[in-house]
XYZ file of C-alpha atoms in Angstrom:
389
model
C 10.425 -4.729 -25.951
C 10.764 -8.252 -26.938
C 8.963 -10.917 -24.612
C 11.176 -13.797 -23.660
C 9.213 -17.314 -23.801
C 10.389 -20.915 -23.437
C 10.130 -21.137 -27.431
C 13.017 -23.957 -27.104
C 10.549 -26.396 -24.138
C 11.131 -29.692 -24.644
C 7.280 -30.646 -24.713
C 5.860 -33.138 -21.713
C 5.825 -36.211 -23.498
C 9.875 -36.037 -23.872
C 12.350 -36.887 -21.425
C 13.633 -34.883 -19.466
C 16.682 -33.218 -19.531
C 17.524 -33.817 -15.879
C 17.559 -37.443 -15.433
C 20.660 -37.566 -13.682
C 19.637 -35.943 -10.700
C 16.188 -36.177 -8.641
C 13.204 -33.881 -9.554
C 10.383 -33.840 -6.957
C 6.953 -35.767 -8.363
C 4.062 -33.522 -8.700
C 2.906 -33.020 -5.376
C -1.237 -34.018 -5.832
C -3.176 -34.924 -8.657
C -4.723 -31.883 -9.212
C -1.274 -30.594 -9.880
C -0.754 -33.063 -12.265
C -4.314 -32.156 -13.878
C -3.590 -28.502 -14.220
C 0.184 -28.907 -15.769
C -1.622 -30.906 -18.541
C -3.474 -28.257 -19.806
C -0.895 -25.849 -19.693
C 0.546 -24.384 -22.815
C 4.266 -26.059 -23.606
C 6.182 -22.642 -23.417
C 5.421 -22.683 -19.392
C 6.752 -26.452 -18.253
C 10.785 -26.339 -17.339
C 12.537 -27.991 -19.841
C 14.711 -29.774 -17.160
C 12.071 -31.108 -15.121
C 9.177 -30.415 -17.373
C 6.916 -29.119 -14.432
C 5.431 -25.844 -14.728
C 7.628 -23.135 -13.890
C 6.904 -21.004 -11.052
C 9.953 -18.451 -11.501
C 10.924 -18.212 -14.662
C 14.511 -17.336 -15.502
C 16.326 -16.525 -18.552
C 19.941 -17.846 -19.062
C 22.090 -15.837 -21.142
C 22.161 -18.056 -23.756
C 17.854 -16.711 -24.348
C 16.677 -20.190 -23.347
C 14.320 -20.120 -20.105
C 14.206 -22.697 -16.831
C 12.506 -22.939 -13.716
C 14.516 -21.406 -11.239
C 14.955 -24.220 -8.940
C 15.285 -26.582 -11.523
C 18.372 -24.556 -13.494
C 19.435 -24.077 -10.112
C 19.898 -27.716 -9.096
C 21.762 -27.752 -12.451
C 24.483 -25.260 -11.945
C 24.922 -26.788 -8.181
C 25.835 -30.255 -9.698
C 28.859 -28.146 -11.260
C 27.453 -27.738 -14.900
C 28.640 -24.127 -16.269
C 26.966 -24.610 -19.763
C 23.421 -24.387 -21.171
C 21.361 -27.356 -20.930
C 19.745 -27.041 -24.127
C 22.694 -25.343 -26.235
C 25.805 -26.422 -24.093
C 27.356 -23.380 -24.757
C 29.542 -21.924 -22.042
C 27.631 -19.912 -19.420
C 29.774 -16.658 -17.549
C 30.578 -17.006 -13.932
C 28.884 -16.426 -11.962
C 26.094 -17.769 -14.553
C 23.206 -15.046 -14.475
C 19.806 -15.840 -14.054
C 17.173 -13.248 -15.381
C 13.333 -13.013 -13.659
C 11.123 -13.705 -17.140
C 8.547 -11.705 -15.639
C 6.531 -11.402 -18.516
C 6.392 -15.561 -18.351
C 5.335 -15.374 -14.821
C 2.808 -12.836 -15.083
C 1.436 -15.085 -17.660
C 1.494 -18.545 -15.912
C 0.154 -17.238 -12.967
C -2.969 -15.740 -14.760
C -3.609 -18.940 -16.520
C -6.556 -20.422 -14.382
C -4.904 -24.243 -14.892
C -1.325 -22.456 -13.322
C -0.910 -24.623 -9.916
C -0.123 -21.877 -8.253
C -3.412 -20.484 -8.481
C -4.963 -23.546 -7.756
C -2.540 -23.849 -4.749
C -3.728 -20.508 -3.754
C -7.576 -21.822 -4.345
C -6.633 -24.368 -1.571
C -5.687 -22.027 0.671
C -8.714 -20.381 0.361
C -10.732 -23.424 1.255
C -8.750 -24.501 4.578
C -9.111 -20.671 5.459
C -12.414 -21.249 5.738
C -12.746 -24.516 7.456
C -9.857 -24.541 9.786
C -10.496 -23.456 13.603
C -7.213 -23.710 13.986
C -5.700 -19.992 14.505
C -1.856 -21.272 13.882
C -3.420 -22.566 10.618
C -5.349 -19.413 9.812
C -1.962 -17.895 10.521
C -0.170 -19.626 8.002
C -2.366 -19.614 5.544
C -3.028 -15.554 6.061
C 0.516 -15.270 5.491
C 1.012 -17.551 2.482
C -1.835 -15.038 1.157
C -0.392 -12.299 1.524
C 2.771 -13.531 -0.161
C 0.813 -14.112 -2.779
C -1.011 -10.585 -2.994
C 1.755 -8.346 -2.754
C 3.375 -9.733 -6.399
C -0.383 -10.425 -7.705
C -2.645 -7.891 -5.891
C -5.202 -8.483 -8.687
C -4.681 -12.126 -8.158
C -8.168 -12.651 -6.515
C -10.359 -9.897 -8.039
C -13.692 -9.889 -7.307
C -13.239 -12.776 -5.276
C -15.916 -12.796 -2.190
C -15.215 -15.839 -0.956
C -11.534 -14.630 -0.110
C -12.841 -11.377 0.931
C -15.349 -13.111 3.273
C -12.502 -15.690 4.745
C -9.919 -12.968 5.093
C -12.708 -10.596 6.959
C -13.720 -13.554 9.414
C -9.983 -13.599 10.620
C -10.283 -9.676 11.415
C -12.855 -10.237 13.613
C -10.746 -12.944 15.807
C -9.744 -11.768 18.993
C -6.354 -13.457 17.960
C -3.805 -10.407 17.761
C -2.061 -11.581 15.535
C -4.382 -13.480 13.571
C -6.697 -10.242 13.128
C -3.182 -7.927 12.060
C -2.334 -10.873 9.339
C -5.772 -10.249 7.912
C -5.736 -6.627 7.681
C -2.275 -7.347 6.035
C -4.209 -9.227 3.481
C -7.154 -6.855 3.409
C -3.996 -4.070 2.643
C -2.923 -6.184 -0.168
C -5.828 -6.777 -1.769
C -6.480 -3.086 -1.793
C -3.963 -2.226 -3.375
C -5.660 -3.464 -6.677
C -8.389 -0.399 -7.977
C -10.745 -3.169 -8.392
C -10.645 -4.705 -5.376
C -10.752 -1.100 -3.523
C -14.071 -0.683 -4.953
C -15.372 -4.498 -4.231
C -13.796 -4.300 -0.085
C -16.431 -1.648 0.467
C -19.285 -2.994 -1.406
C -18.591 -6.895 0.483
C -18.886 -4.548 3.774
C -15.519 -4.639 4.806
C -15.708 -1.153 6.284
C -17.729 -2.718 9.393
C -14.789 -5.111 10.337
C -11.981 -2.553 9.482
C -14.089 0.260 11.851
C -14.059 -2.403 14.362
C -9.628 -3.027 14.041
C -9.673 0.655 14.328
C -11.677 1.494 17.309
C -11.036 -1.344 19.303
C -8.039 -3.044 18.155
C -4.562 -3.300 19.867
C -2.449 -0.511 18.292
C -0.643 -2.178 15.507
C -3.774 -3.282 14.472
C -5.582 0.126 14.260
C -2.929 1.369 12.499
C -3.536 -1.167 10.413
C -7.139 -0.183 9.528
C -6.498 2.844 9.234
C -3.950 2.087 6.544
C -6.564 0.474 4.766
C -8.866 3.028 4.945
C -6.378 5.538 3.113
C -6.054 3.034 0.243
C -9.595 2.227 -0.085
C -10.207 6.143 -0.243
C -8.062 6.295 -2.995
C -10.493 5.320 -5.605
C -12.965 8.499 -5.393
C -16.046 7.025 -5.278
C -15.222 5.239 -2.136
C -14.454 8.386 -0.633
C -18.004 9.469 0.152
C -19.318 5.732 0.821
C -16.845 5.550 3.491
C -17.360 8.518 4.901
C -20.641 7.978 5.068
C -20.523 4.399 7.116
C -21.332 4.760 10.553
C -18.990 6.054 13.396
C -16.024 6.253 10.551
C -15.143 9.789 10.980
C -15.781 9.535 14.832
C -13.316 6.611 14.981
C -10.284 8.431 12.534
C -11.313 12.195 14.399
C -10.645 9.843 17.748
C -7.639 8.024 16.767
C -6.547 10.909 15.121
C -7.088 13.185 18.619
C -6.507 10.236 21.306
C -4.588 7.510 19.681
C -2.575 4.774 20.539
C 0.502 6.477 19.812
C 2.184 7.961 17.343
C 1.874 5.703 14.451
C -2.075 5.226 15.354
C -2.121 9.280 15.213
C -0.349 9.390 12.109
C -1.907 6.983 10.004
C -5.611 8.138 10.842
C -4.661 11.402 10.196
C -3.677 10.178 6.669
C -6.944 8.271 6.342
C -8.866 11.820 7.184
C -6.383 14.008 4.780
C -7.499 11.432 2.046
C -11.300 11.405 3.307
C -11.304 14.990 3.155
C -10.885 15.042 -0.538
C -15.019 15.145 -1.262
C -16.363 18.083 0.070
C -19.165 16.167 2.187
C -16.725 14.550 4.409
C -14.875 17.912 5.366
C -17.797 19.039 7.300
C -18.745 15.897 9.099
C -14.923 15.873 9.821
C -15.340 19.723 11.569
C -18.864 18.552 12.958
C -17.219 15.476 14.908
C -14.265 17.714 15.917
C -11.801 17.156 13.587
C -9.822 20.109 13.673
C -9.319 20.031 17.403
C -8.295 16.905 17.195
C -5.849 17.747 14.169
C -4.322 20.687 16.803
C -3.905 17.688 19.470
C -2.639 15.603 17.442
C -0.163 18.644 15.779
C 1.125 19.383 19.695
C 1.926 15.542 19.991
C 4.380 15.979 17.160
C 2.264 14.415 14.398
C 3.181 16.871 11.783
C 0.236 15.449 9.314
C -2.280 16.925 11.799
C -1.612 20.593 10.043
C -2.043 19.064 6.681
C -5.547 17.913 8.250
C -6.097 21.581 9.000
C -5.238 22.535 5.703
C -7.936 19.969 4.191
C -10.668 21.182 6.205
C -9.753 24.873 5.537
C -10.760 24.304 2.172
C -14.978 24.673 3.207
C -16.236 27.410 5.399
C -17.047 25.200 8.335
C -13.689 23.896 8.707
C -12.129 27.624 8.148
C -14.313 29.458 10.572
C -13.388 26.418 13.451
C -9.737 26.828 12.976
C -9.448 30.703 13.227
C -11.449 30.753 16.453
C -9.539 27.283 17.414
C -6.570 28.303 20.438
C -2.991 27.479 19.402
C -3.402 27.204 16.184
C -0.521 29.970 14.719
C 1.818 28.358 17.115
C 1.561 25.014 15.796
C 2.245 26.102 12.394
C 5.022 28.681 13.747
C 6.396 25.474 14.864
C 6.051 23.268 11.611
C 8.143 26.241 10.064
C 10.695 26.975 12.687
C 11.811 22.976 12.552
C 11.998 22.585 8.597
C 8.577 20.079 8.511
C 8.033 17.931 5.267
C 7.927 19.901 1.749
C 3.798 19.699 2.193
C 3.513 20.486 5.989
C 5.598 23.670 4.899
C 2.990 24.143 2.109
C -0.057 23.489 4.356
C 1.233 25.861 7.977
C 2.052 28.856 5.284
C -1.072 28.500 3.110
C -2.902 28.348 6.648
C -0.865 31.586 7.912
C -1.248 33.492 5.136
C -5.403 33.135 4.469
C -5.672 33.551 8.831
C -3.743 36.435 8.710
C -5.421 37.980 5.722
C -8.697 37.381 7.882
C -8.271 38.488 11.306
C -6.013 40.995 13.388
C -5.479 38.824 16.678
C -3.919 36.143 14.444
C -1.769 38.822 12.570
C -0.021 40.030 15.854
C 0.132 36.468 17.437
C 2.579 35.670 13.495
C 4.350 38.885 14.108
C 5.410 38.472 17.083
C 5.899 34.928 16.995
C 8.828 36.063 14.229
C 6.710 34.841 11.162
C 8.254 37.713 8.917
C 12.003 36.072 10.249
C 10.995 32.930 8.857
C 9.487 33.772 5.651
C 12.865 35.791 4.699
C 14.350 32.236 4.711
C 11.925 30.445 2.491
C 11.581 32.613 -0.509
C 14.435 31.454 -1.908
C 13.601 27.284 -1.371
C 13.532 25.274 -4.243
C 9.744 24.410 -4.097
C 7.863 27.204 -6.054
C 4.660 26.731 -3.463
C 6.700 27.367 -0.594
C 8.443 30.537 -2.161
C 5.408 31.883 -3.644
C 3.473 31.531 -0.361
C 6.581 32.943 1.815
C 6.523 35.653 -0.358
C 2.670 36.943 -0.209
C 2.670 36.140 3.383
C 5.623 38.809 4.408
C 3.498 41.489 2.353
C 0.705 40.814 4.063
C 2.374 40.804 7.819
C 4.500 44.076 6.797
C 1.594 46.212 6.096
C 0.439 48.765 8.940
Protein backbone atom coordinates (compact mmCIF):
# COMPACT_ATOMS: atom_id res chain seq x y z
CA UNK A 1 0.00 0.00 0.00
CA UNK A 2 1.14 3.36 -0.96
CA UNK A 3 1.90 5.88 2.01
CA UNK A 4 0.31 9.25 1.53
CA UNK A 5 2.79 12.25 2.59
CA UNK A 6 2.53 16.03 2.25
CA UNK A 7 5.04 15.66 -0.86
CA UNK A 8 3.26 19.03 -2.23
CA UNK A 9 4.13 21.28 1.64
CA UNK A 10 4.76 24.53 0.93
CA UNK A 11 8.07 24.67 3.11
CA UNK A 12 8.10 27.19 6.41
CA UNK A 13 9.88 29.93 5.01
CA UNK A 14 6.85 30.53 2.35
CA UNK A 15 3.72 32.19 2.93
CA UNK A 16 1.12 30.76 3.76
CA UNK A 17 -1.66 29.76 1.92
CA UNK A 18 -4.23 30.99 4.42
CA UNK A 19 -3.63 34.58 4.80
CA UNK A 20 -7.04 35.56 4.43
CA UNK A 21 -8.31 34.17 7.44
CA UNK A 22 -6.69 33.96 11.12
CA UNK A 23 -4.38 31.01 12.08
CA UNK A 24 -3.62 30.73 15.83
CA UNK A 25 0.34 31.72 16.69
CA UNK A 26 2.27 28.91 18.06
CA UNK A 27 1.19 28.62 21.44
CA UNK A 28 4.96 28.69 23.47
CA UNK A 29 8.30 28.80 22.30
CA UNK A 30 9.10 25.46 22.71
CA UNK A 31 6.44 24.83 20.16
CA UNK A 32 7.97 27.01 17.94
CA UNK A 33 11.47 25.20 18.68
CA UNK A 34 10.21 21.75 17.94
CA UNK A 35 8.20 22.71 14.49
CA UNK A 36 11.67 23.92 13.30
CA UNK A 37 13.21 20.80 13.31
CA UNK A 38 10.52 19.01 11.89
CA UNK A 39 10.79 17.47 8.49
CA UNK A 40 8.71 19.75 5.71
CA UNK A 41 6.26 16.85 4.72
CA UNK A 42 4.60 17.26 8.44
CA UNK A 43 3.82 21.34 8.64
CA UNK A 44 0.10 22.17 7.05
CA UNK A 45 0.52 23.80 4.01
CA UNK A 46 -2.27 26.33 4.96
CA UNK A 47 -1.01 27.35 8.16
CA UNK A 48 2.37 25.79 8.00
CA UNK A 49 2.18 24.46 11.69
CA UNK A 50 2.73 20.95 12.27
CA UNK A 51 -0.13 18.88 11.65
CA UNK A 52 -1.68 17.03 14.36
CA UNK A 53 -4.45 15.12 12.20
CA UNK A 54 -3.49 14.67 9.06
CA UNK A 55 -6.06 14.44 6.29
CA UNK A 56 -5.97 13.62 2.74
CA UNK A 57 -8.22 15.57 0.25
CA UNK A 58 -9.23 13.79 -2.71
CA UNK A 59 -7.27 15.61 -4.86
CA UNK A 60 -3.86 13.35 -2.86
CA UNK A 61 -2.66 16.62 -1.33
CA UNK A 62 -2.64 16.49 2.68
CA UNK A 63 -3.77 19.40 5.44
CA UNK A 64 -4.13 19.70 8.97
CA UNK A 65 -7.49 18.95 9.81
CA UNK A 66 -8.45 22.07 11.46
CA UNK A 67 -6.68 24.09 9.19
CA UNK A 68 -8.49 22.50 5.77
CA UNK A 69 -11.36 22.69 7.91
CA UNK A 70 -11.41 26.45 8.51
CA UNK A 71 -10.98 26.42 4.69
CA UNK A 72 -14.02 24.63 3.50
CA UNK A 73 -16.12 26.69 6.33
CA UNK A 74 -15.15 30.04 4.60
CA UNK A 75 -17.16 28.41 1.56
CA UNK A 76 -14.10 27.25 -0.60
CA UNK A 77 -15.14 23.80 -2.44
CA UNK A 78 -11.73 23.47 -4.32
CA UNK A 79 -8.19 22.35 -3.42
CA UNK A 80 -5.98 24.84 -1.99
CA UNK A 81 -2.98 23.78 -3.67
CA UNK A 82 -4.53 22.46 -7.11
CA UNK A 83 -7.93 24.42 -7.16
CA UNK A 84 -9.52 21.70 -8.63
CA UNK A 85 -13.13 21.09 -7.70
CA UNK A 86 -13.59 19.09 -4.47
CA UNK A 87 -17.12 16.62 -4.23
CA UNK A 88 -19.71 17.60 -1.74
CA UNK A 89 -19.63 16.95 0.84
CA UNK A 90 -15.64 17.34 0.36
CA UNK A 91 -14.06 14.12 2.07
CA UNK A 92 -11.42 14.26 4.39
CA UNK A 93 -9.22 11.03 4.80
CA UNK A 94 -7.22 10.25 8.43
CA UNK A 95 -3.35 10.01 6.88
CA UNK A 96 -2.64 7.74 9.57
CA UNK A 97 0.50 6.66 8.39
CA UNK A 98 1.52 10.69 8.65
CA UNK A 99 0.32 10.76 12.14
CA UNK A 100 1.85 7.74 13.36
CA UNK A 101 4.93 9.31 12.08
CA UNK A 102 4.74 12.91 13.51
CA UNK A 103 3.82 11.75 16.67
CA UNK A 104 6.93 9.43 17.00
CA UNK A 105 9.20 12.17 15.97
CA UNK A 106 10.68 13.29 19.44
CA UNK A 107 10.59 17.26 18.10
CA UNK A 108 6.45 16.47 17.29
CA UNK A 109 4.73 19.10 19.85
CA UNK A 110 2.50 16.82 20.72
CA UNK A 111 4.89 14.77 22.43
CA UNK A 112 6.45 17.52 23.95
CA UNK A 113 2.91 18.70 25.00
CA UNK A 114 2.48 15.35 26.46
CA UNK A 115 6.17 15.76 28.22
CA UNK A 116 4.47 18.79 29.97
CA UNK A 117 1.90 17.01 31.22
CA UNK A 118 4.06 14.75 32.70
CA UNK A 119 5.89 17.41 34.63
CA UNK A 120 2.71 19.30 36.21
CA UNK A 121 1.57 15.62 37.09
CA UNK A 122 4.16 15.55 39.24
CA UNK A 123 4.24 18.88 40.87
CA UNK A 124 0.66 19.80 41.09
CA UNK A 125 -1.26 19.12 44.56
CA UNK A 126 -4.00 20.08 42.98
CA UNK A 127 -6.39 16.85 42.48
CA UNK A 128 -8.76 18.79 39.76
CA UNK A 129 -5.37 19.30 38.02
CA UNK A 130 -4.16 15.74 38.45
CA UNK A 131 -7.60 15.05 37.05
CA UNK A 132 -7.18 16.77 33.98
CA UNK A 133 -4.06 15.98 33.24
CA UNK A 134 -4.81 11.98 34.00
CA UNK A 135 -7.36 12.35 31.48
CA UNK A 136 -5.50 14.27 28.77
CA UNK A 137 -3.11 11.07 29.31
CA UNK A 138 -5.12 8.76 28.74
CA UNK A 139 -6.37 10.38 25.55
CA UNK A 140 -3.21 10.20 24.56
CA UNK A 141 -2.50 6.38 25.40
CA UNK A 142 -5.36 4.80 23.97
CA UNK A 143 -4.25 5.99 20.08
CA UNK A 144 -0.38 5.73 21.20
CA UNK A 145 -0.23 3.05 23.96
CA UNK A 146 3.51 2.73 23.16
CA UNK A 147 3.68 6.44 23.33
CA UNK A 148 5.64 6.46 26.70
CA UNK A 149 7.56 3.14 26.69
CA UNK A 150 9.77 2.55 29.22
CA UNK A 151 8.97 5.71 30.65
CA UNK A 152 9.35 5.59 34.71
CA UNK A 153 8.84 8.85 35.34
CA UNK A 154 5.16 8.54 33.89
CA UNK A 155 4.82 5.25 35.46
CA UNK A 156 5.89 6.73 38.84
CA UNK A 157 3.44 10.01 38.42
CA UNK A 158 0.55 7.94 37.18
CA UNK A 159 1.12 5.31 40.29
CA UNK A 160 1.25 8.30 42.91
CA UNK A 161 -2.37 9.26 41.73
CA UNK A 162 -3.53 5.50 42.51
CA UNK A 163 -2.60 5.81 45.79
CA UNK A 164 -4.85 9.16 46.39
CA UNK A 165 -7.72 8.64 48.39
CA UNK A 166 -9.41 10.83 45.61
CA UNK A 167 -12.04 8.37 43.94
CA UNK A 168 -11.88 9.57 41.12
CA UNK A 169 -8.48 10.68 40.89
CA UNK A 170 -7.19 7.01 41.83
CA UNK A 171 -9.92 5.34 38.90
CA UNK A 172 -8.34 8.01 36.22
CA UNK A 173 -4.98 6.52 37.04
CA UNK A 174 -5.75 2.98 36.80
CA UNK A 175 -7.38 4.17 33.46
CA UNK A 176 -3.96 5.26 32.52
CA UNK A 177 -2.17 2.35 34.14
CA UNK A 178 -4.90 0.19 31.65
CA UNK A 179 -3.65 2.09 28.76
CA UNK A 180 -0.31 1.86 29.15
CA UNK A 181 -0.68 -1.86 29.46
CA UNK A 182 -1.98 -2.39 26.71
CA UNK A 183 1.52 -1.97 25.01
CA UNK A 184 3.66 -5.67 25.50
CA UNK A 185 6.43 -3.51 26.56
CA UNK A 186 5.02 -1.61 28.97
CA UNK A 187 3.19 -4.88 30.51
CA UNK A 188 6.51 -6.15 31.26
CA UNK A 189 8.06 -2.62 32.64
CA UNK A 190 4.43 -1.94 35.11
CA UNK A 191 5.55 -4.98 37.05
CA UNK A 192 9.19 -4.50 37.19
CA UNK A 193 8.52 -0.33 38.38
CA UNK A 194 6.33 -2.23 41.20
CA UNK A 195 3.11 -1.32 40.09
CA UNK A 196 1.58 -4.55 41.37
CA UNK A 197 1.80 -3.03 45.09
CA UNK A 198 -0.47 0.01 44.19
CA UNK A 199 -2.82 -2.01 41.84
CA UNK A 200 -3.18 -4.85 44.96
CA UNK A 201 -3.97 -1.93 47.02
CA UNK A 202 -7.14 -0.47 44.19
CA UNK A 203 -8.16 -4.01 44.41
CA UNK A 204 -8.46 -4.84 48.00
CA UNK A 205 -9.40 -1.69 49.28
CA UNK A 206 -10.71 0.41 46.63
CA UNK A 207 -14.36 1.60 46.01
CA UNK A 208 -15.81 -0.89 43.48
CA UNK A 209 -15.26 0.73 40.18
CA UNK A 210 -11.94 1.03 41.16
CA UNK A 211 -11.22 -2.67 42.00
CA UNK A 212 -12.62 -3.57 39.01
CA UNK A 213 -10.35 -1.51 37.69
CA UNK A 214 -7.25 -3.31 39.04
CA UNK A 215 -8.32 -6.16 38.40
CA UNK A 216 -8.63 -5.26 34.74
CA UNK A 217 -5.17 -4.46 34.82
CA UNK A 218 -4.08 -7.38 36.27
CA UNK A 219 -5.62 -9.55 33.31
CA UNK A 220 -3.65 -7.44 30.81
CA UNK A 221 -0.47 -7.42 32.60
CA UNK A 222 -0.85 -11.36 32.79
CA UNK A 223 -1.03 -11.44 29.30
CA UNK A 224 2.60 -11.33 28.59
CA UNK A 225 3.66 -14.89 30.16
CA UNK A 226 6.39 -14.07 32.05
CA UNK A 227 4.40 -11.76 34.16
CA UNK A 228 2.18 -14.46 34.90
CA UNK A 229 4.28 -16.13 37.59
CA UNK A 230 5.84 -12.68 38.93
CA UNK A 231 2.43 -11.65 39.68
CA UNK A 232 1.32 -14.45 41.10
CA UNK A 233 3.95 -14.57 43.14
CA UNK A 234 3.57 -10.80 44.78
CA UNK A 235 2.18 -10.87 48.04
CA UNK A 236 -1.59 -11.27 48.99
CA UNK A 237 -2.37 -11.23 44.95
CA UNK A 238 -4.16 -14.43 44.75
CA UNK A 239 -5.77 -13.80 48.27
CA UNK A 240 -7.09 -10.45 46.99
CA UNK A 241 -8.55 -11.92 43.22
CA UNK A 242 -9.70 -15.53 45.30
CA UNK A 243 -11.55 -12.67 47.67
CA UNK A 244 -12.92 -10.42 45.14
CA UNK A 245 -13.56 -13.22 43.14
CA UNK A 246 -15.65 -15.08 46.28
CA UNK A 247 -16.91 -11.74 48.17
CA UNK A 248 -16.85 -8.92 45.76
CA UNK A 249 -18.26 -5.74 45.32
CA UNK A 250 -20.69 -6.86 42.93
CA UNK A 251 -20.99 -8.29 39.93
CA UNK A 252 -18.57 -6.54 37.77
CA UNK A 253 -15.84 -6.76 40.80
CA UNK A 254 -16.71 -10.72 40.67
CA UNK A 255 -16.38 -10.88 37.11
CA UNK A 256 -13.38 -9.14 36.32
CA UNK A 257 -11.21 -10.90 39.14
CA UNK A 258 -12.39 -13.96 38.03
CA UNK A 259 -10.88 -13.04 34.60
CA UNK A 260 -7.65 -11.90 36.24
CA UNK A 261 -7.47 -15.62 38.00
CA UNK A 262 -8.61 -17.55 34.58
CA UNK A 263 -5.56 -15.64 33.03
CA UNK A 264 -3.26 -16.22 36.26
CA UNK A 265 -4.04 -19.72 36.09
CA UNK A 266 -2.30 -20.17 32.84
CA UNK A 267 1.34 -21.21 34.64
CA UNK A 268 0.94 -24.16 36.48
CA UNK A 269 2.42 -22.59 39.85
CA UNK A 270 -0.36 -20.23 40.26
CA UNK A 271 -3.18 -22.99 39.93
CA UNK A 272 -2.24 -24.43 43.19
CA UNK A 273 -1.74 -21.34 45.24
CA UNK A 274 -5.16 -20.44 43.61
CA UNK A 275 -6.75 -24.03 45.24
CA UNK A 276 -4.47 -23.43 48.43
CA UNK A 277 -6.12 -19.85 49.10
CA UNK A 278 -9.56 -21.29 48.18
CA UNK A 279 -10.06 -20.55 44.86
CA UNK A 280 -12.39 -23.00 43.75
CA UNK A 281 -14.87 -22.33 46.51
CA UNK A 282 -14.80 -19.12 45.78
CA UNK A 283 -15.23 -19.84 41.88
CA UNK A 284 -18.63 -22.03 43.11
CA UNK A 285 -19.74 -18.68 45.08
CA UNK A 286 -19.09 -16.67 42.72
CA UNK A 287 -20.84 -19.33 39.89
CA UNK A 288 -24.25 -19.27 42.33
CA UNK A 289 -24.12 -15.35 42.15
CA UNK A 290 -24.56 -15.64 38.42
CA UNK A 291 -20.95 -14.92 37.41
CA UNK A 292 -20.80 -17.46 34.72
CA UNK A 293 -16.74 -17.00 34.43
CA UNK A 294 -16.51 -18.62 37.89
CA UNK A 295 -16.94 -22.28 36.04
CA UNK A 296 -14.33 -21.32 33.56
CA UNK A 297 -12.17 -20.71 36.88
CA UNK A 298 -13.05 -24.29 37.77
CA UNK A 299 -12.10 -25.47 34.58
CA UNK A 300 -8.49 -23.73 34.93
CA UNK A 301 -7.77 -25.20 38.15
CA UNK A 302 -9.01 -28.68 37.03
CA UNK A 303 -6.17 -28.78 34.88
CA UNK A 304 -3.52 -29.86 38.16
CA UNK A 305 -4.43 -32.48 40.64
CA UNK A 306 -4.91 -30.12 43.53
CA UNK A 307 -7.45 -28.12 41.90
CA UNK A 308 -9.27 -31.49 40.51
CA UNK A 309 -9.36 -33.39 43.73
CA UNK A 310 -10.97 -29.88 45.57
CA UNK A 311 -13.69 -29.59 43.06
CA UNK A 312 -15.00 -33.26 43.06
CA UNK A 313 -15.25 -33.29 46.85
CA UNK A 314 -16.46 -29.41 46.56
CA UNK A 315 -20.75 -29.40 47.30
CA UNK A 316 -22.80 -28.00 44.39
CA UNK A 317 -20.59 -28.25 42.01
CA UNK A 318 -22.71 -30.53 39.11
CA UNK A 319 -25.52 -28.18 39.73
CA UNK A 320 -23.76 -25.16 38.84
CA UNK A 321 -22.64 -26.52 35.66
CA UNK A 322 -26.22 -28.28 35.13
CA UNK A 323 -27.16 -24.75 35.28
CA UNK A 324 -24.52 -23.10 32.85
CA UNK A 325 -26.02 -25.77 30.34
CA UNK A 326 -29.69 -25.61 30.99
CA UNK A 327 -29.53 -21.52 30.28
CA UNK A 328 -27.35 -21.63 26.95
CA UNK A 329 -23.99 -19.90 28.89
CA UNK A 330 -21.21 -18.36 26.59
CA UNK A 331 -19.62 -20.75 23.76
CA UNK A 332 -16.56 -21.34 26.51
CA UNK A 333 -18.67 -21.66 29.76
CA UNK A 334 -20.47 -24.47 27.63
CA UNK A 335 -16.96 -25.83 26.86
CA UNK A 336 -15.66 -25.52 30.47
CA UNK A 337 -19.29 -27.08 32.65
CA UNK A 338 -19.15 -30.17 29.94
CA UNK A 339 -15.37 -30.75 29.99
CA UNK A 340 -15.88 -30.51 33.93
CA UNK A 341 -18.99 -33.07 33.75
CA UNK A 342 -17.58 -35.36 31.68
CA UNK A 343 -13.84 -35.95 33.55
CA UNK A 344 -16.19 -35.83 37.26
CA UNK A 345 -18.34 -38.25 36.01
CA UNK A 346 -15.71 -40.49 34.53
CA UNK A 347 -14.19 -40.29 38.19
CA UNK A 348 -16.73 -40.83 40.73
CA UNK A 349 -20.29 -42.53 41.09
CA UNK A 350 -22.04 -39.88 43.48
CA UNK A 351 -21.37 -37.25 40.79
CA UNK A 352 -22.66 -39.66 37.99
CA UNK A 353 -26.18 -40.04 39.64
CA UNK A 354 -26.33 -36.35 40.88
CA UNK A 355 -25.85 -35.59 36.26
CA UNK A 356 -28.37 -38.27 35.70
CA UNK A 357 -30.78 -37.26 37.51
CA UNK A 358 -30.26 -33.74 37.20
CA UNK A 359 -31.29 -34.60 33.23
CA UNK A 360 -27.59 -34.26 31.97
CA UNK A 361 -28.24 -37.02 29.22
CA UNK A 362 -31.55 -34.49 28.15
CA UNK A 363 -29.21 -31.83 27.63
CA UNK A 364 -26.42 -33.38 25.88
CA UNK A 365 -29.03 -34.77 23.13
CA UNK A 366 -29.35 -31.02 22.32
CA UNK A 367 -25.75 -30.07 21.93
CA UNK A 368 -24.31 -32.64 19.66
CA UNK A 369 -25.50 -31.12 16.88
CA UNK A 370 -24.13 -27.17 17.85
CA UNK A 371 -21.97 -25.61 15.57
CA UNK A 372 -18.85 -25.53 17.89
CA UNK A 373 -16.94 -28.88 17.35
CA UNK A 374 -15.76 -28.73 21.33
CA UNK A 375 -19.14 -28.56 22.48
CA UNK A 376 -20.40 -31.48 20.16
CA UNK A 377 -17.49 -33.60 20.69
CA UNK A 378 -17.73 -33.22 24.49
CA UNK A 379 -21.76 -33.67 24.45
CA UNK A 380 -21.14 -36.60 22.68
CA UNK A 381 -18.50 -38.62 25.02
CA UNK A 382 -20.33 -37.36 27.96
CA UNK A 383 -23.88 -39.22 27.05
CA UNK A 384 -21.70 -42.52 26.58
CA UNK A 385 -20.29 -42.21 29.60
CA UNK A 386 -23.73 -41.36 31.69
CA UNK A 387 -25.62 -44.24 29.59
CA UNK A 388 -23.45 -47.00 30.68
CA UNK A 389 -24.76 -49.33 33.64
Amino acid sequence: MQITLSTHSVPPFRTPLSLHFPVPPPCCLLTKMASSDLPVDFHCPISLEPMTDPVILSTGHTFDRASIQRWLDTGHRTCPITKLPLPDPPLLIPNLALRSLINSDPHSPAHLDHRSLISSLSASTCPSIKLETLTRLDRFLRGHPGGYRGDSALVSAVLCCAHSTDKGLRRKALAVLLSLSLDDDNKVGLVAEGGMGTILGALTGGDRASSAMAATVVTSLAMVEVNKATIGEYPGMIVGLVGAMGEGKGVRVRKEAATALCTLCGFAGNRRRAVEEGAVEAAVGAAREGVERGVEVLGALGKCREGRDRVLRCEGVVEILVWVLRNNGSKRGVRCALLLLLWMCSCSERRWSEARNQGVVEICVGLVDDEDEKITRSASSLIQVLQRD
